[in-house]
Amino acid sequence: GIQVEQSPPDLILQEGANSTLRCNFSDSVNNLQWFHQNPWGQLINLFYIPSGTKQNGRLSATTVATERYSLLYISSSQTTDSGVYFCAVTIYNQGGKLIFGQGTELSVKP
Amino acid sequence: DADVTQTPRNRITKTGKRIMLECSQTKGHDRMYWYRQDPGLGLRLIYYSFDVKDINKGEISDGYSVSRQAQAKFSLSLESAIPNQTALYFCATSDFNGRAYNEQFFGPGTRLTVL
């Protein structure tokens, strides 16, 4: 089956720093989403981005479907950005189920 | 009000007990999903449903059953809970636009502990 790999697995930043999280996938995908899981366990939708680039405030994402990767950019990080960031994909003819990567755990220090 | 709700939010139970987790949505989506998350890992699919008459197993369905009571309601049951079913459980919804699956939305999660 498809493999979804995220890097780095862990990241520690000082407040105000920028970061780039990467998601590689091993096959063609129908859909790609980025999520933030906050310390209380809730999954927050960040981007639905099967291809192209989107921006939402300090966050932006780019998916290059032909090269099978997506990037999540966090600029001017804040302590509230801490948590785990997941990339997840759906593939054709699989009922729309999301296949998750293992996540990147981000810690932003004040 | 939240679009996808789950009850209960937290539950502690004993081995062998029957447990039901419930999910409701107001997004009008036809597709609903149950996922499980173990500590330090991503989510894995337990069951999914396209409508009230269409239920499908996911990758880790053993030990679980589901019921789609209505388009808006999808419940997950553990017939006889065991400790390795201790996990965070999420319900999710989405729809299909004819070519691709649209964005999937998650409930707040149910933290289940089986002693």
mmCIF file of C-alpha atoms in Angstrom:
data_model
loop_
_atom_site.group_PDB
_atom_site.id
_atom_site.type_symbol
_atom_site.label_atom_id
_atom_site.label_comp_id
_atom_site.label_asym_id
_atom_site.label_seq_id
_atom_site.Cartn_x
_atom_site.Cartn_y
_atom_site.Cartn_z
ATOM 1 C CA GLY A 1 0.000 0.000 0.000
ATOM 2 C CA ILE A 2 0.865 3.646 -0.179
ATOM 3 C CA GLN A 3 3.508 4.947 2.223
ATOM 4 C CA VAL A 4 3.285 8.411 3.761
ATOM 5 C CA GLU A 5 6.479 9.660 5.355
ATOM 6 C CA GLN A 6 6.910 12.889 7.272
ATOM 7 C CA SER A 7 10.080 14.671 8.219
ATOM 8 C CA PRO A 8 11.498 15.674 10.563
ATOM 9 C CA PRO A 9 9.902 13.529 13.281
ATOM 10 C CA ASP A 10 10.651 16.173 15.927
ATOM 11 C CA LEU A 11 11.408 19.870 15.778
ATOM 12 C CA ILE A 12 12.224 22.397 18.478
ATOM 13 C CA LEU A 13 12.046 26.094 17.622
ATOM 14 C CA GLN A 14 12.425 29.407 19.362
ATOM 15 C CA GLU A 15 9.413 31.644 19.130
ATOM 16 C CA GLY A 16 9.590 33.731 15.977
ATOM 17 C CA ALA A 17 11.515 31.181 13.917
ATOM 18 C CA ASN A 18 10.357 29.736 10.613
ATOM 19 C CA SER A 19 10.091 26.054 9.739
ATOM 20 C CA THR A 20 9.313 23.690 6.874
ATOM 21 C CA LEU A 21 7.678 20.301 7.358
ATOM 22 C CA ARG A 22 7.768 17.738 4.580
ATOM 23 C CA CYS A 23 5.419 14.927 3.545
ATOM 24 C CA ASN A 24 6.425 12.352 0.928
ATOM 25 C CA PHE A 25 4.005 9.818 -0.500
ATOM 26 C CA SER A 26 4.763 6.763 -2.586
ATOM 27 C CA ASP A 27 1.861 6.748 -5.066
ATOM 28 C CA SER A 28 -0.604 9.027 -6.837
ATOM 29 C CA VAL A 29 -3.117 10.573 -4.461
ATOM 30 C CA ASN A 30 -6.655 11.851 -4.802
ATOM 31 C CA ASN A 31 -6.499 14.287 -1.908
ATOM 32 C CA LEU A 32 -3.978 15.573 0.645
ATOM 33 C CA GLN A 33 -4.698 17.272 3.940
ATOM 34 C CA TRP A 34 -2.561 18.818 6.681
ATOM 35 C CA PHE A 35 -3.732 18.728 10.298
ATOM 36 C CA HIS A 36 -2.515 20.146 13.584
ATOM 37 C CA GLN A 37 -3.173 18.023 16.649
ATOM 38 C CA ASN A 38 -3.126 20.289 19.671
ATOM 39 C CA PRO A 39 -1.982 19.195 23.143
ATOM 40 C CA TRP A 40 -5.583 18.346 24.041
ATOM 41 C CA GLY A 41 -5.731 15.826 21.205
ATOM 42 C CA GLN A 42 -8.037 17.705 18.858
ATOM 43 C CA LEU A 43 -7.355 17.546 15.129
ATOM 44 C CA ILE A 44 -7.499 20.925 13.452
ATOM 45 C CA ASN A 45 -7.817 21.107 9.669
ATOM 46 C CA LEU A 46 -5.084 23.280 8.215
ATOM 47 C CA PHE A 47 -5.171 22.680 4.473
ATOM 48 C CA TYR A 48 -6.946 20.593 1.892
ATOM 49 C CA ILE A 49 -4.360 20.718 -0.879
ATOM 50 C CA PRO A 50 -4.202 17.930 -3.490
ATOM 51 C CA SER A 51 -2.038 20.231 -5.623
ATOM 52 C CA GLY A 52 -0.795 23.801 -5.795
ATOM 53 C CA THR A 53 -0.145 26.342 -3.061
ATOM 54 C CA LYS A 54 -2.399 27.804 -0.382
ATOM 55 C CA GLN A 55 -1.833 30.293 2.382
ATOM 56 C CA ASN A 56 -3.667 30.957 5.615
ATOM 57 C CA GLY A 57 -2.099 33.620 7.779
ATOM 58 C CA ARG A 58 1.352 32.508 8.947
ATOM 59 C CA LEU A 59 0.879 29.058 7.447
ATOM 60 C CA SER A 60 1.191 28.023 3.854
ATOM 61 C CA ALA A 61 1.343 24.706 2.041
ATOM 62 C CA THR A 62 2.507 23.474 -1.323
ATOM 63 C CA THR A 63 1.788 20.108 -2.919
ATOM 64 C CA VAL A 64 3.668 18.930 -6.012
ATOM 65 C CA ALA A 65 1.598 15.897 -6.914
ATOM 66 C CA THR A 66 3.761 14.868 -9.876
ATOM 67 C CA GLU A 67 6.785 14.619 -7.567
ATOM 68 C CA ARG A 68 4.766 13.119 -4.694
ATOM 69 C CA TYR A 69 5.480 15.523 -1.900
ATOM 70 C CA SER A 70 3.913 18.327 0.086
ATOM 71 C CA LEU A 71 5.447 21.029 2.258
ATOM 72 C CA LEU A 72 3.957 22.936 5.188
ATOM 73 C CA TYR A 73 5.564 26.276 6.027
ATOM 74 C CA ILE A 74 5.168 27.904 9.415
ATOM 75 C CA SER A 75 6.468 31.453 9.680
ATOM 76 C CA SER A 76 7.049 33.518 12.816
ATOM 77 C CA SER A 77 6.208 30.545 15.006
ATOM 78 C CA GLN A 78 4.297 31.022 18.260
ATOM 79 C CA THR A 79 4.044 28.803 21.325
ATOM 80 C CA THR A 80 0.469 27.992 20.331
ATOM 81 C CA ASP A 81 1.843 26.313 17.192
ATOM 82 C CA SER A 82 3.196 23.502 19.372
ATOM 83 C CA GLY A 83 1.725 20.056 18.825
ATOM 84 C CA VAL A 84 1.845 17.351 16.192
ATOM 85 C CA TYR A 85 1.414 18.068 12.497
ATOM 86 C CA PHE A 86 -0.007 15.289 10.346
ATOM 87 C CA CYS A 87 -0.107 14.866 6.633
ATOM 88 C CA ALA A 88 -2.799 12.493 5.316
ATOM 89 C CA VAL A 89 -3.733 11.342 1.827
ATOM 90 C CA THR A 90 -6.588 9.559 0.111
ATOM 91 C CA ILE A 91 -6.082 7.346 -2.892
ATOM 92 C CA TYR A 92 -8.430 6.332 -5.681
ATOM 93 C CA ASN A 93 -10.948 3.552 -5.082
ATOM 94 C CA GLN A 94 -10.293 3.330 -1.357
ATOM 95 C CA GLY A 95 -13.530 4.813 -0.079
ATOM 96 C CA GLY A 96 -12.017 8.142 0.814
ATOM 97 C CA LYS A 97 -10.127 6.840 3.826
ATOM 98 C CA LEU A 98 -7.266 9.018 4.951
ATOM 99 C CA ILE A 99 -3.836 7.408 5.267
ATOM 100 C CA PHE A 100 -1.803 9.271 7.828
ATOM 101 C CA GLY A 101 1.898 9.853 8.184
ATOM 102 C CA GLN A 102 3.539 9.417 11.561
ATOM 103 C CA GLY A 103 3.529 13.135 12.240
ATOM 104 C CA THR A 104 6.037 15.859 13.089
ATOM 105 C CA GLU A 105 6.068 16.895 16.736
ATOM 106 C CA LEU A 106 6.755 20.618 16.997
ATOM 107 C CA SER A 107 7.713 22.377 20.197
ATOM 108 C CA VAL A 108 7.968 26.177 20.150
ATOM 109 C CA LYS A 109 9.845 27.645 23.098
ATOM 110 C CA PRO A 110 9.187 31.191 24.382
ATOM 111 C CA ASP B 1 -22.135 24.452 17.505
ATOM 112 C CA ALA B 2 -19.625 21.832 16.427
ATOM 113 C CA ASP B 3 -20.268 20.167 13.072
ATOM 114 C CA VAL B 4 -19.046 16.721 14.216
ATOM 115 C CA THR B 5 -19.733 15.691 17.796
ATOM 116 C CA GLN B 6 -18.698 12.617 19.723
ATOM 117 C CA THR B 7 -19.966 11.176 22.989
ATOM 118 C CA PRO B 8 -18.611 10.400 25.461
ATOM 119 C CA ARG B 9 -15.429 12.478 25.397
ATOM 120 C CA ASN B 10 -13.720 10.316 27.990
ATOM 121 C CA ARG B 11 -14.519 6.814 29.199
ATOM 122 C CA ILE B 12 -12.856 4.392 31.564
ATOM 123 C CA THR B 13 -14.146 0.831 31.502
ATOM 124 C CA LYS B 14 -13.143 -2.684 32.482
ATOM 125 C CA THR B 15 -12.064 -5.638 30.400
ATOM 126 C CA GLY B 16 -15.035 -7.561 29.006
ATOM 127 C CA LYS B 17 -17.516 -4.669 29.108
ATOM 128 C CA ARG B 18 -19.507 -3.589 26.060
ATOM 129 C CA ILE B 19 -18.913 0.020 25.058
ATOM 130 C CA MET B 20 -20.599 2.233 22.473
ATOM 131 C CA LEU B 21 -19.121 5.444 21.114
ATOM 132 C CA GLU B 22 -21.450 7.752 19.263
ATOM 133 C CA CYS B 23 -20.914 10.280 16.498
ATOM 134 C CA SER B 24 -23.274 12.858 15.031
ATOM 135 C CA GLN B 25 -22.729 15.359 12.240
ATOM 136 C CA THR B 26 -24.587 18.364 10.907
ATOM 137 C CA LYS B 27 -22.477 18.837 7.760
ATOM 138 C CA GLY B 28 -24.840 16.843 5.559
ATOM 139 C CA HIS B 29 -22.033 14.533 4.442
ATOM 140 C CA ASP B 30 -22.846 11.025 3.304
ATOM 141 C CA ARG B 31 -19.525 9.436 4.208
ATOM 142 C CA MET B 32 -18.568 8.760 7.819
ATOM 143 C CA TYR B 33 -15.459 7.150 9.289
ATOM 144 C CA TRP B 34 -14.133 5.797 12.583
ATOM 145 C CA TYR B 35 -10.392 6.013 13.250
ATOM 146 C CA ARG B 36 -8.208 4.992 16.142
ATOM 147 C CA GLN B 37 -5.029 6.723 17.327
ATOM 148 C CA ASP B 38 -2.461 5.059 19.549
ATOM 149 C CA PRO B 39 0.135 7.142 21.413
ATOM 150 C CA GLY B 40 2.829 8.562 19.156
ATOM 151 C CA LEU B 41 1.180 7.288 15.992
ATOM 152 C CA GLY B 42 -1.027 8.514 13.209
ATOM 153 C CA LEU B 43 -4.663 7.503 12.831
ATOM 154 C CA ARG B 44 -5.791 4.148 11.458
ATOM 155 C CA LEU B 45 -9.175 3.363 9.939
ATOM 156 C CA ILE B 46 -11.557 1.001 11.771
ATOM 157 C CA TYR B 47 -14.770 1.224 9.691
ATOM 158 C CA TYR B 48 -16.359 3.529 7.158
ATOM 159 C CA SER B 49 -19.821 4.022 5.717
ATOM 160 C CA PHE B 50 -21.100 5.550 2.493
ATOM 161 C CA ASP B 51 -24.739 5.578 3.655
ATOM 162 C CA VAL B 52 -27.034 3.745 6.046
ATOM 163 C CA LYS B 53 -26.935 0.569 3.941
ATOM 164 C CA ASP B 54 -23.244 0.591 3.068
ATOM 165 C CA ILE B 55 -20.742 -0.346 5.799
ATOM 166 C CA ASN B 56 -17.134 -1.281 5.084
ATOM 167 C CA LYS B 57 -14.271 -2.617 7.167
ATOM 168 C CA GLY B 58 -11.099 -0.671 7.514
ATOM 169 C CA GLU B 59 -7.624 -1.945 8.273
ATOM 170 C CA ILE B 60 -8.198 -2.717 11.983
ATOM 171 C CA SER B 61 -11.858 -3.770 12.306
ATOM 172 C CA ASP B 62 -11.346 -6.889 14.451
ATOM 173 C CA GLY B 63 -13.019 -6.491 17.849
ATOM 174 C CA TYR B 64 -15.240 -3.622 16.674
ATOM 175 C CA SER B 65 -18.677 -3.244 15.102
ATOM 176 C CA VAL B 66 -20.566 -0.219 13.791
ATOM 177 C CA SER B 67 -24.087 0.958 13.115
ATOM 178 C CA ARG B 68 -25.205 3.757 10.770
ATOM 179 C CA GLN B 69 -28.555 4.695 12.277
ATOM 180 C CA ALA B 70 -29.125 7.647 9.976
ATOM 181 C CA GLN B 71 -27.153 9.762 7.560
ATOM 182 C CA ALA B 72 -26.064 11.924 10.478
ATOM 183 C CA LYS B 73 -25.276 9.209 13.042
ATOM 184 C CA PHE B 74 -22.565 6.563 13.109
ATOM 185 C CA SER B 75 -21.769 4.568 16.248
ATOM 186 C CA LEU B 76 -18.835 2.332 17.100
ATOM 187 C CA SER B 77 -19.146 -0.608 19.510
ATOM 188 C CA LEU B 78 -16.581 -2.651 21.350
ATOM 189 C CA GLU B 79 -18.462 -5.863 22.126
ATOM 190 C CA SER B 80 -16.009 -7.039 24.771
ATOM 191 C CA ALA B 81 -13.388 -4.421 25.519
ATOM 192 C CA ILE B 82 -9.753 -5.416 26.039
ATOM 193 C CA PRO B 83 -6.829 -3.320 27.326
ATOM 194 C CA ASN B 84 -5.126 -2.990 23.928
ATOM 195 C CA GLN B 85 -8.204 -1.108 22.711
ATOM 196 C CA THR B 86 -7.168 1.751 24.967
ATOM 197 C CA ALA B 87 -6.761 4.615 22.504
ATOM 198 C CA LEU B 88 -8.100 7.927 21.215
ATOM 199 C CA TYR B 89 -11.038 7.373 18.851
ATOM 200 C CA PHE B 90 -12.073 9.834 16.170
ATOM 201 C CA CYS B 91 -15.140 10.086 13.987
ATOM 202 C CA ALA B 92 -14.876 11.911 10.668
ATOM 203 C CA THR B 93 -17.088 12.910 7.751
ATOM 204 C CA SER B 94 -16.633 13.877 4.134
ATOM 205 C CA ASP B 95 -18.400 13.817 0.794
ATOM 206 C CA PHE B 96 -17.496 13.007 -2.772
ATOM 207 C CA ASN B 97 -17.746 15.482 -5.630
ATOM 208 C CA GLY B 98 -17.805 12.902 -8.408
ATOM 209 C CA ARG B 99 -14.072 13.065 -9.069
ATOM 210 C CA ALA B 100 -12.399 13.379 -5.714
ATOM 211 C CA TYR B 101 -13.070 13.189 -2.004
ATOM 212 C CA ASN B 102 -13.575 16.550 -0.434
ATOM 213 C CA GLU B 103 -12.048 17.704 2.811
ATOM 214 C CA GLN B 104 -12.538 15.370 5.742
ATOM 215 C CA PHE B 105 -13.616 16.824 9.091
ATOM 216 C CA PHE B 106 -13.012 15.267 12.489
ATOM 217 C CA GLY B 107 -14.846 15.193 15.766
ATOM 218 C CA PRO B 108 -13.121 16.123 19.035
ATOM 219 C CA GLY B 109 -12.228 12.517 19.862
ATOM 220 C CA THR B 110 -13.130 10.039 22.600
ATOM 221 C CA ARG B 111 -10.374 9.003 24.994
ATOM 222 C CA LEU B 112 -11.081 5.383 25.963
ATOM 223 C CA THR B 113 -9.221 3.508 28.696
ATOM 224 C CA VAL B 114 -9.805 -0.209 29.214
ATOM 225 C CA LEU B 115 -8.533 -1.504 32.560
#
